[in-house]
Coordinates of C-alpha atoms and ligand atoms in Angstrom, one line a residue:
X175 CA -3.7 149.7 156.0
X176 CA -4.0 151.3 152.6
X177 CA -7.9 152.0 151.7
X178 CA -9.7 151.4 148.4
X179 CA -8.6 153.8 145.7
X180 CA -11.9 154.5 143.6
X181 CA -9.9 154.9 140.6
X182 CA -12.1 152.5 138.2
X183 CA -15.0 155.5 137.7
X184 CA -13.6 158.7 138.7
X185 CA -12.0 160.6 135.4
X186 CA -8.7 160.1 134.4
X187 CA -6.6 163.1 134.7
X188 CA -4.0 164.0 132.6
X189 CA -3.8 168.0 133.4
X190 CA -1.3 170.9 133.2
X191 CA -0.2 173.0 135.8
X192 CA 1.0 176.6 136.4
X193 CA 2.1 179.0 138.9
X194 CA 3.2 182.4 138.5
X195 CA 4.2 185.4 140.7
X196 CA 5.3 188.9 139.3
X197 CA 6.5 191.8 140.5
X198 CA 4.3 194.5 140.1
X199 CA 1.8 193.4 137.3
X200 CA -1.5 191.1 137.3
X201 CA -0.5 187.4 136.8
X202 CA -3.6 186.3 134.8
X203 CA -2.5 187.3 131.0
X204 CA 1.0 185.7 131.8
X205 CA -1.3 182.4 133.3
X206 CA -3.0 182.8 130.1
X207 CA -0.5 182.5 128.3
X208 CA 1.0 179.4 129.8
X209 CA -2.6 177.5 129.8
X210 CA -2.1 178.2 125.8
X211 CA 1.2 176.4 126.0
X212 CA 0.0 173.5 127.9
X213 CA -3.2 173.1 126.1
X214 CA -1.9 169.5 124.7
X215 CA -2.0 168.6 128.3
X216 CA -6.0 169.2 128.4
X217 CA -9.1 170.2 126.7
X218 CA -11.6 170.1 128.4
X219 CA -11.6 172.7 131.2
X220 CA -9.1 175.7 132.0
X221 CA -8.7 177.1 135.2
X222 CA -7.1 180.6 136.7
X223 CA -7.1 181.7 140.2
X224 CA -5.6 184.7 141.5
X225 CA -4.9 186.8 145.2
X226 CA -5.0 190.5 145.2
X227 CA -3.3 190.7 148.3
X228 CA -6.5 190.6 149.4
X229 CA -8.9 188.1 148.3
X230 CA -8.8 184.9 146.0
X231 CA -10.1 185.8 142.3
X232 CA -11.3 182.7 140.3
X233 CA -11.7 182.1 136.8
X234 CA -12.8 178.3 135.7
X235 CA -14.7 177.3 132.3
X236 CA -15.2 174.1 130.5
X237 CA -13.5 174.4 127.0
X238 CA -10.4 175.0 125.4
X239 CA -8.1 178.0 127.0
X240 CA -9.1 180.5 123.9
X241 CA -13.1 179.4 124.8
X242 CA -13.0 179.3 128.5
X243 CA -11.3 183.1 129.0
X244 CA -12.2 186.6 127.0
X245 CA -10.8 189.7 127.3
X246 CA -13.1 190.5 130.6
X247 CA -12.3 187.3 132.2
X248 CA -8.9 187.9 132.3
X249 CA -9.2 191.9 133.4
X250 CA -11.2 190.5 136.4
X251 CA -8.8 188.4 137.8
X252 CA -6.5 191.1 139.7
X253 CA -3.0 190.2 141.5
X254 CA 0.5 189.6 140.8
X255 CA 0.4 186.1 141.3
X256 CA -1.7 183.2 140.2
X257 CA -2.2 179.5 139.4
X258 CA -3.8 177.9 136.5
X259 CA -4.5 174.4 134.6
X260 CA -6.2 172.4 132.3
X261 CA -7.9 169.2 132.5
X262 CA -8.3 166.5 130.0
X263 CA -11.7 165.1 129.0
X264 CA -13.6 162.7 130.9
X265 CA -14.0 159.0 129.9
X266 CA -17.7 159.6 129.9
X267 CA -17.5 163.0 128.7
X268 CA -17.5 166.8 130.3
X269 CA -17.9 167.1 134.4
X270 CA -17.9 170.4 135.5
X271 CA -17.8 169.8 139.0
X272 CA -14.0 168.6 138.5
X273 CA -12.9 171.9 136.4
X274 CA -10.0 173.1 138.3
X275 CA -8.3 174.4 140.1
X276 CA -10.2 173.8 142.8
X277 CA -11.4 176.6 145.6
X278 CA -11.5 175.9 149.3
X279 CA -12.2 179.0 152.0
X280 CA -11.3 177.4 155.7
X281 CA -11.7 179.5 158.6
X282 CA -7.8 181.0 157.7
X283 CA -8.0 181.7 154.4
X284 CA -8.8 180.3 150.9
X285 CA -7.0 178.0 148.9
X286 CA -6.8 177.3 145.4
X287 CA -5.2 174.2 144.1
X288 CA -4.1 172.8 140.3
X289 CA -3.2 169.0 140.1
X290 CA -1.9 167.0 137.5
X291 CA -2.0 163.5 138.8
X292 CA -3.5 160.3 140.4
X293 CA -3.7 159.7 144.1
X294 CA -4.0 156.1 145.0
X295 CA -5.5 156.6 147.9
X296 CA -7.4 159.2 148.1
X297 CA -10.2 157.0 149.6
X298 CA -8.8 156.3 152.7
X299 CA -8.1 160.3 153.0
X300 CA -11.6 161.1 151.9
X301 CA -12.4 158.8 154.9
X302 CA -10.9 160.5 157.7
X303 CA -11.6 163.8 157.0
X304 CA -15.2 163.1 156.7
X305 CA -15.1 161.4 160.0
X306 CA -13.9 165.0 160.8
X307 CA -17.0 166.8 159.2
X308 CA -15.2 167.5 156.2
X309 CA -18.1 167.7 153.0
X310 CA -17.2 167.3 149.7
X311 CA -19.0 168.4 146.7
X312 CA -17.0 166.4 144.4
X313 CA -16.0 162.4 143.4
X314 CA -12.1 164.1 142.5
X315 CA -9.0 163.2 144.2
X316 CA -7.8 166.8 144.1
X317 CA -10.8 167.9 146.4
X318 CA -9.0 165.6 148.7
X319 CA -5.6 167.3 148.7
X320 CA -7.3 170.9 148.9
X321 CA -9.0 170.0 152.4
X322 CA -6.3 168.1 153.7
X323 CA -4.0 171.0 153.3
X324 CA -6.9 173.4 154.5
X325 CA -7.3 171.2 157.6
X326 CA -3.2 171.3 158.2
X327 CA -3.0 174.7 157.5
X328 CA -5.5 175.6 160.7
X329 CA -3.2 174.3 163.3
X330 CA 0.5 174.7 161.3
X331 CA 2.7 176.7 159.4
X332 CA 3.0 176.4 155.4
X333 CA 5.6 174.2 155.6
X334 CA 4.2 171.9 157.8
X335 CA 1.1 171.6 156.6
X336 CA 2.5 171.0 153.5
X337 CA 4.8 168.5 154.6
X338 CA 2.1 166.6 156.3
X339 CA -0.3 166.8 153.7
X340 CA 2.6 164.7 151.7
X341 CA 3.0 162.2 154.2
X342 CA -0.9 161.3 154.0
X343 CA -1.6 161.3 150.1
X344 CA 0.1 158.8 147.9
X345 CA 0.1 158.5 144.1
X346 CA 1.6 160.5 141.5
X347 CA 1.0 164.7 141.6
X348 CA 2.7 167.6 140.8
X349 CA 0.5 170.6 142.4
X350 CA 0.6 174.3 142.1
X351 CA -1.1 176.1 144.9
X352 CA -2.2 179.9 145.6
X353 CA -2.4 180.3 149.6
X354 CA -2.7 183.8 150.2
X355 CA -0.4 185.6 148.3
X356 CA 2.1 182.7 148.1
X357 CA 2.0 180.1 145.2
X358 CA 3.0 176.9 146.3
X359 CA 4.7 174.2 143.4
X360 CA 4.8 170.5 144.9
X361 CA 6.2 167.2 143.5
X362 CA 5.0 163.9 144.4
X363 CA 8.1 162.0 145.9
X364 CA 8.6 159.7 143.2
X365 CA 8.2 163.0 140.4
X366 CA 6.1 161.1 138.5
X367 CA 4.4 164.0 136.9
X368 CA 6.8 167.1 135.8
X369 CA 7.5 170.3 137.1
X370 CA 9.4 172.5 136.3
X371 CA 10.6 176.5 137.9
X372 CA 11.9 179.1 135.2
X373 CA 12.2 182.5 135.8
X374 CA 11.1 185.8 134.0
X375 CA 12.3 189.3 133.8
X376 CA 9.6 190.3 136.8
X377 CA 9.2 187.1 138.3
X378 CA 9.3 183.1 138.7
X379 CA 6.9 180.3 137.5
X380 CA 6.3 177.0 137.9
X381 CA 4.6 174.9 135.1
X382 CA 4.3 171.2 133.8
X383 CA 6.5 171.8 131.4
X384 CA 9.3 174.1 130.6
X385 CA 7.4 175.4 127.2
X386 CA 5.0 177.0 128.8
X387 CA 8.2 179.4 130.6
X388 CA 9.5 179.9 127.0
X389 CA 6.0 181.1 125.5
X390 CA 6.0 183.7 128.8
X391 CA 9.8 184.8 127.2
X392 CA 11.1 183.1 130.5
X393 CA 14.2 180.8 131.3
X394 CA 14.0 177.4 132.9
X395 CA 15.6 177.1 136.3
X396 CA 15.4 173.5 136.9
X397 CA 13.4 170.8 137.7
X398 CA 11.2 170.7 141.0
X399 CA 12.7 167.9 142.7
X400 CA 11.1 164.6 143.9
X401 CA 9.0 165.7 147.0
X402 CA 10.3 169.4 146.6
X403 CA 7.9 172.2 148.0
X404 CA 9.0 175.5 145.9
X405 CA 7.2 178.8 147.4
X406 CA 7.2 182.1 144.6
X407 CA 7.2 185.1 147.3
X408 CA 4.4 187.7 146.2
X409 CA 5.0 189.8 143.9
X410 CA 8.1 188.2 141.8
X411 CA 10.6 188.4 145.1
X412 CA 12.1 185.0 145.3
X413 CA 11.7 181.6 146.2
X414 CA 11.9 179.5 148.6
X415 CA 12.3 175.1 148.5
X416 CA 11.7 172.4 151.1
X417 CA 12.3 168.7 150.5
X418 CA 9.1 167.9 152.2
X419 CA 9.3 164.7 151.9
X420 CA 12.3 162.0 151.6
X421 CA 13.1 160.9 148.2
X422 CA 12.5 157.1 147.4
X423 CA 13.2 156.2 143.6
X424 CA 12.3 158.0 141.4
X425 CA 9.6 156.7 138.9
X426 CA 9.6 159.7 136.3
X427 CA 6.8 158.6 133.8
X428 CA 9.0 157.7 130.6
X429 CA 6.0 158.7 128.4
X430 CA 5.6 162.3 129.1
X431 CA 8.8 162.4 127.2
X432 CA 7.3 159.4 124.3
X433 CA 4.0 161.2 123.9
X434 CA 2.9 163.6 126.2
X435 CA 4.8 166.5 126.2
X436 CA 5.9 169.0 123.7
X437 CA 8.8 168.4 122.0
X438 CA 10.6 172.0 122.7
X439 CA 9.8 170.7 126.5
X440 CA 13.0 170.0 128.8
X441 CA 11.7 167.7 131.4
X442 CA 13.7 166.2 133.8
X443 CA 17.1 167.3 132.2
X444 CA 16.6 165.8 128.4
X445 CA 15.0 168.0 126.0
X446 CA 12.3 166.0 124.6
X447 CA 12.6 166.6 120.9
X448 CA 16.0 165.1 121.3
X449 CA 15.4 162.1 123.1
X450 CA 12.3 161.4 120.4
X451 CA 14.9 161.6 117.6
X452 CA 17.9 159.3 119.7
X453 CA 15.0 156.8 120.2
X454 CA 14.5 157.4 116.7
X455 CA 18.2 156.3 116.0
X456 CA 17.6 153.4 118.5
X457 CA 14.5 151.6 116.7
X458 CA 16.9 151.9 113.7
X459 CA 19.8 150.1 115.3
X460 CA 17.2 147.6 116.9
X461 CA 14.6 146.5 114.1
X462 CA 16.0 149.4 110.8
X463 CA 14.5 148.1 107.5
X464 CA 15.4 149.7 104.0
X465 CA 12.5 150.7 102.5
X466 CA 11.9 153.6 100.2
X467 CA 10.3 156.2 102.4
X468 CA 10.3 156.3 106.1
X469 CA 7.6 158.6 107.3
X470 CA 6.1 160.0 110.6
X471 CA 2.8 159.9 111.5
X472 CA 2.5 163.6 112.2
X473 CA 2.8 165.1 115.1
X474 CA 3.9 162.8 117.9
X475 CA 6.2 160.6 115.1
X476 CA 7.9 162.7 113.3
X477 CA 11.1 163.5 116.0
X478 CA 11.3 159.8 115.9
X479 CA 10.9 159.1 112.1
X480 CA 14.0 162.1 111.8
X481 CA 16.3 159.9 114.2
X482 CA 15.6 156.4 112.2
X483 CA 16.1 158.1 108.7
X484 CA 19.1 159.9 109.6
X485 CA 20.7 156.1 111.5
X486 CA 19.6 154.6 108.5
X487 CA 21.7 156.7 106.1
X488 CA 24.6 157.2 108.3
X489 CA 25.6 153.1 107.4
X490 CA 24.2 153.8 103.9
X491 CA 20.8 152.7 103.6
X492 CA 18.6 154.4 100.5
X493 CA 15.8 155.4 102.7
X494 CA 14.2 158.8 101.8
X495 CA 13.0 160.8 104.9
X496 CA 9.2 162.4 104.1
X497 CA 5.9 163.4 104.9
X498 CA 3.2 160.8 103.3
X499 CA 0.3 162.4 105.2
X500 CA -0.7 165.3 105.9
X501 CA -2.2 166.1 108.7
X502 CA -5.7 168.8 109.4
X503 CA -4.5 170.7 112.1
X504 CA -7.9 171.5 113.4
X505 CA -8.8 168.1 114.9
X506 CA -7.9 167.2 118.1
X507 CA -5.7 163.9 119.5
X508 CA -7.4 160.9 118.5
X509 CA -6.0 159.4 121.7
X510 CA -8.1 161.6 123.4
X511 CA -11.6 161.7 121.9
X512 CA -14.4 160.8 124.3
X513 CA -15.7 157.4 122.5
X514 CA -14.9 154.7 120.2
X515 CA -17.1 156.3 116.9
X516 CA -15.9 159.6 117.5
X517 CA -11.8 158.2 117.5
X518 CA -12.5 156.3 114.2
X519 CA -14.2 159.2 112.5
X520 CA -11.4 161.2 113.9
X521 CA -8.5 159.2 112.0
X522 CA -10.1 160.3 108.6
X523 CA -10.7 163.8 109.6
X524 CA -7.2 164.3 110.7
X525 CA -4.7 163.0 107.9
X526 CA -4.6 162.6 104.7
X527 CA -2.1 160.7 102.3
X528 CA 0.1 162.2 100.2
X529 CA -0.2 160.1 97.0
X530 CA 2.7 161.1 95.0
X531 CA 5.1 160.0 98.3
X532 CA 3.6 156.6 98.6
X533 CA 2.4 155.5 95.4
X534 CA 4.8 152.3 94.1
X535 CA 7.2 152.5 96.7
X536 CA 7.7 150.5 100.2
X537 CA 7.1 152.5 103.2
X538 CA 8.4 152.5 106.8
X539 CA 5.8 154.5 109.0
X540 CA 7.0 155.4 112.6
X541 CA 4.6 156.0 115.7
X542 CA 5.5 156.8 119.1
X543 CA 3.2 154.6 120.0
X544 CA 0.4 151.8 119.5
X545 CA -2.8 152.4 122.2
X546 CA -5.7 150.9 120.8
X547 CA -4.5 150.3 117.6
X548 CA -7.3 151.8 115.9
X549 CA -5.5 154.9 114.4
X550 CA -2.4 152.5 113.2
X551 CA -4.7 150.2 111.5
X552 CA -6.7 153.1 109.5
X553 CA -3.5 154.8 108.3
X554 CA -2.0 151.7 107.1
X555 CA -5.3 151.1 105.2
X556 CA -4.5 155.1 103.7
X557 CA -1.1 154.4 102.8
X558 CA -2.4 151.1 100.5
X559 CA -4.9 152.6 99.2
X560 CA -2.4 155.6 98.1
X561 CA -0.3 152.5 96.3
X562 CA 2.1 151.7 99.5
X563 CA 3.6 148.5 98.1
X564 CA 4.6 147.5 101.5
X565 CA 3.9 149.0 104.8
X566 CA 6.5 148.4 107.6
X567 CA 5.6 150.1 110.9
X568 CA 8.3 150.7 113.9
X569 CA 7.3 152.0 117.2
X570 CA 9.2 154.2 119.9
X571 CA 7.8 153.3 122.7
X572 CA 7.6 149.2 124.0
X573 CA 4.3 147.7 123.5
X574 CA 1.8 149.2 125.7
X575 CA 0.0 146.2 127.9
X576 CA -1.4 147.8 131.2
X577 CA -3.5 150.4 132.0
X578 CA -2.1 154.3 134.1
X579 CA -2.7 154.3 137.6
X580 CA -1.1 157.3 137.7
X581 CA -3.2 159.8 136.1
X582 CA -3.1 159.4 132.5
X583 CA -6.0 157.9 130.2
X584 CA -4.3 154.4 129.4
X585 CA -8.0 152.8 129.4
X586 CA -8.2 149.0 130.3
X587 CA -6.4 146.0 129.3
X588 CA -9.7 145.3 127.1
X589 CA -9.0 148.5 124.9
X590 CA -5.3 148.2 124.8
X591 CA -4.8 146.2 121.7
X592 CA -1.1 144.5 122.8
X593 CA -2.7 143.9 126.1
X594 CA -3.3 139.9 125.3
X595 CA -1.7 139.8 122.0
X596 CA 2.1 139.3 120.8
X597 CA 3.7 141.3 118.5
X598 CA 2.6 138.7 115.4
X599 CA -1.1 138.9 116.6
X600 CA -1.0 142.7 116.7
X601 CA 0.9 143.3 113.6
X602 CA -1.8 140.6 111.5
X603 CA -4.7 142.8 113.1
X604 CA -3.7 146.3 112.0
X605 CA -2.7 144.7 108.7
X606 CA 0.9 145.7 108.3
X607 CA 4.2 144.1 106.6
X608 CA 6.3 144.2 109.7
X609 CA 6.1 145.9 113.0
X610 CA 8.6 146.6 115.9
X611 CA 8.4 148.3 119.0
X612 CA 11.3 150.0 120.6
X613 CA 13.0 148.0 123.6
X614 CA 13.0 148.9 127.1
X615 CA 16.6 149.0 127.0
X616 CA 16.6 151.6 124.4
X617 CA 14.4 154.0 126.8
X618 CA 16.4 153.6 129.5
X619 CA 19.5 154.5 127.6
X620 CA 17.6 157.2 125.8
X621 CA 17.0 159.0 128.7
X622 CA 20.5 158.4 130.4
X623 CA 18.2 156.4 133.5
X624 CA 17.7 152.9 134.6
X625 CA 14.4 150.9 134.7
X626 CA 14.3 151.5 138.6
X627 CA 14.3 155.1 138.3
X628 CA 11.7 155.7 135.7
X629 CA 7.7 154.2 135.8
X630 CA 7.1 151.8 133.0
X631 CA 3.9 150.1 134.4
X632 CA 2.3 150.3 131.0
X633 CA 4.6 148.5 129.4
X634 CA 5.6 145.8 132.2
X635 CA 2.4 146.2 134.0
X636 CA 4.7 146.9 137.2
X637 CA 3.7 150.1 139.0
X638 CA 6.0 152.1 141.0
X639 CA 2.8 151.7 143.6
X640 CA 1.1 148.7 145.0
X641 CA -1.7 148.2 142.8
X642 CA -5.0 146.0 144.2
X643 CA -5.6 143.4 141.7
X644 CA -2.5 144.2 139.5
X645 CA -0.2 140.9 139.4
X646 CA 3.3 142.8 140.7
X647 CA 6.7 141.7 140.5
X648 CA 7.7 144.6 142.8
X649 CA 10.8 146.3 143.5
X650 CA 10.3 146.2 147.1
X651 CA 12.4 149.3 147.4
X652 CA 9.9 151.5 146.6
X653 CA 7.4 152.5 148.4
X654 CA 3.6 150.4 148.3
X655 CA 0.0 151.8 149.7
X656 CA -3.1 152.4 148.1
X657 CA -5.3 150.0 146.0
X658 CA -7.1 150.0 143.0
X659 CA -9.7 148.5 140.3
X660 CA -8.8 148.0 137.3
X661 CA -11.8 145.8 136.4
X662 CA -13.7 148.4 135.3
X663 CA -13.9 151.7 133.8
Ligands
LIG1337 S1 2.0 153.7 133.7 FE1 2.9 154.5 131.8 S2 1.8 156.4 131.4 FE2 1.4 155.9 133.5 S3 2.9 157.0 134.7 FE3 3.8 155.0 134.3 S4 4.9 155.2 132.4 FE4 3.6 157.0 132.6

């Protein structure tokens, strides 16, 4: 029987992940590098860990990547290969203890371990190994993947362990690991969470996303496949992959590619930019009204405002594609600040109208997405107070009902504002002329998949996992185990 997943008070993660081995030069500027690139991914900690041939190196800080590493911190982390992440903020605010990646020394070896992910039942595992005499010193799920592997590793090969470790732990993870000299890349079986394997001149790397290979001046390979274990060989030689684990469907988190990741990213085969702008061109052909300016709300809209304008004047619609606000690029994602105040202060902070664009005229202002509501309400206050004779709003992502079980801050159904509301009830309270979300349908076609193979739980409220306390209309061909608690959080 599953156990109880304690996923109601333990932080939501929402991390980046990379792995990098190199010929003959020290991995830890290149890691560096590639925390920079993933930065979106997290703020609030950044990690590096490195072998020398001989011993593990570690370097973990709270703070941004630029905060967390100087010049020193990087010279004293020797070796040609490495692993590295950041980690989003807390609910309740910064926790150390849960910085990764995480360090385990077993009576083998050491281990270091980066996860971006959410096991759902990482209870039950916590269990058994301290039955064994396992301790923990933290309340994090990744803790629990570290010294599992540790445990397997004592009595079998890499592989092996590897492949067991897979068998116990359910939930959504993509993992890059630095055993001895070898870094390890693993993706859960559903590849939930991305990873990706590119290559350099000197060497190979895995990261969360396919940017982070560019920035190094690196090619991607491919995806890491659904329950794929990819080993870099030290020092930039090769690698090696292992399906560790059979494939079920997949449940690729359609998200990543509506908000999360970059838009220069290329996950799972579809350059990101590009399926923002087709669902762009597919909230046009869905719920398209001619207005005189259609504009983003920058950053995470604009892909999608491009596709929608350039729909709407391909069948002739006067619709003039531009930038009403303007946006301080010093303030963080408001869909990440810690609390409530500090998201509404935010809003203000961060953009700015741009008068002359909206003054007189009707607007059409596109989102990727509606969470709390709180942002789309403010800016919607902006653009009238600028002189926005109308404000129409189109979203391209579906409305967003359920929390993320699998690892990404979705919050409760309390804070999600479409969570009990239809669209009339949520388009009244953030005071616009007309709002549409994107269809389900148009995802799906958008990223060339069908609803089986991608997760959609926050916008059906069906998980791709058996959820405690979630009402499910299943797929019974996928997989079920773990629990959890959404009541509180
Ligand atoms: S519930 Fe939503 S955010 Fe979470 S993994 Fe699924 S699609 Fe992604």
């Amino acid at each position: 029987m599953p156990g109880k997943a304690k996923l109601a008070n333990k932080p939501r993660e929402k991390c980046g992940v990379v792995g990098i081995s190199l010929e003959d030069r020290d991995a830890a500027r290149s890691l560096y590098y590639s925390l920079y690139a993933l930065q979106h991914r997290g703020q609030e900690s950044a990690g590096i860990v490195t072998h020398d041939g001989f011993q593990q190196h570690e370097h973990v800080e709270m703070g941004l990547v630029g905060d967390a590493f100087d010049e020193s911190d990087i010279e004293q982390l020797p070796g040609t290969q490495g692993i590295g992440h950041v980690r989003y903020p807390t609910a309740g605010g910064v926790n150390e203890c849960c910085a990764q990646p995480f360090s385990v020394s077993f009576k083998s070896g050491s281990l270091g371990l980066a996860h971006n992910g959410n096991l759902v039942n990482d209870g039950e595992v916590r269990d058994q190994l301290e039955a064994r005499g396992h301790a923990f010193t933290s309340n994090g799920d990744t803790e629990v993947i570290a010294h599992d592997l540790a445990r397997n590793l004592l009595d079998e090969g890499l592989v092996s362990a590897v492949r067991e470790t897979v068998q116990r732990i359910h939930g959504s993870y993509s993992l890059t690991v630095m055993h001895g000299e070898k870094v390890l890349g693993v993706r859960d079986p559903q590849g939930n969470r991305p990873l990706v394997l590119g290559k350099v001149d000197d060497g190979y790397v895995l990261a969360s996303e396919s940017s982070a290979i560019d920035t190094l001046g690196g090619e991607r390979i491919r995806d890491v496949e659904p329950g794929e274990l990819v080993i870099l060989e030290p020092n930039g030689a090769g690698y090696e992959s292992y399906q560790v684990a059979d494939k079920p469907q997949t449940a690729h988190c359609f998200f990543e590619h509506v908000y999360f990741a970059r838009p220069d990213s290329v996950l799972d085969d579809h350059l990101v930019y590009e399926v923002r702008r087709e669902l762009g061109r597919k909230l046009w052909e869905e719920s398209g009204i001619e207005t005189d300016v259609v504009m983003p709300v920058p950053d995470s809209g604009r892909a999608f405002a491009s596709g929608y304008a350039e729909a709407a004047n391909d069948v002739g619609a006067k619709t003039e594609f531009a930038e009403g606000l303007m946006k301080n690029r010093y303030v963080g994602r408001t869909f990440i600040m810690p609390t409530q105040g500090e998201r509404e202060q935010a809003v203000r902070l961060k953009l700015n109208p741009i008068k002359s664009t909206i003054d007189g005229r009707t607007v059409t202002l596109i989102d990727d997405s509606i969470v709390r509501g709180t942002t789309s309400s403010q800016l919607i206050e902006l653009l009238y107070e600028a002189g926005a004779e109308e404000v129409h709003v189109r979203i391209g992502s579906p409305s967003i009902i359920a929390p993320c079980y699998m690892g990404i801050d979705m919050k409760t159904r309390e804070e999600l504002i479409a969570a009990n509301r239809s669209v009339e009830d949520v388009r009244d309270e953030i005071g616009a002329d007309s709002l549409q979300y994107i269809s389900i349908d148009a995802i799906t076609k958008a990223l060339d998949s069908s609803s089986d193979d991608l997760c959609l739980g926050c916008v059906t409220g069906e998980y791709p996992y058996d959820i405690e306390g979630e009402d499910l209309d299943r797929d019974i061909s996928r997989p079920t185990f773990g629990s959890a608690d959404n009541t509180a959080d």
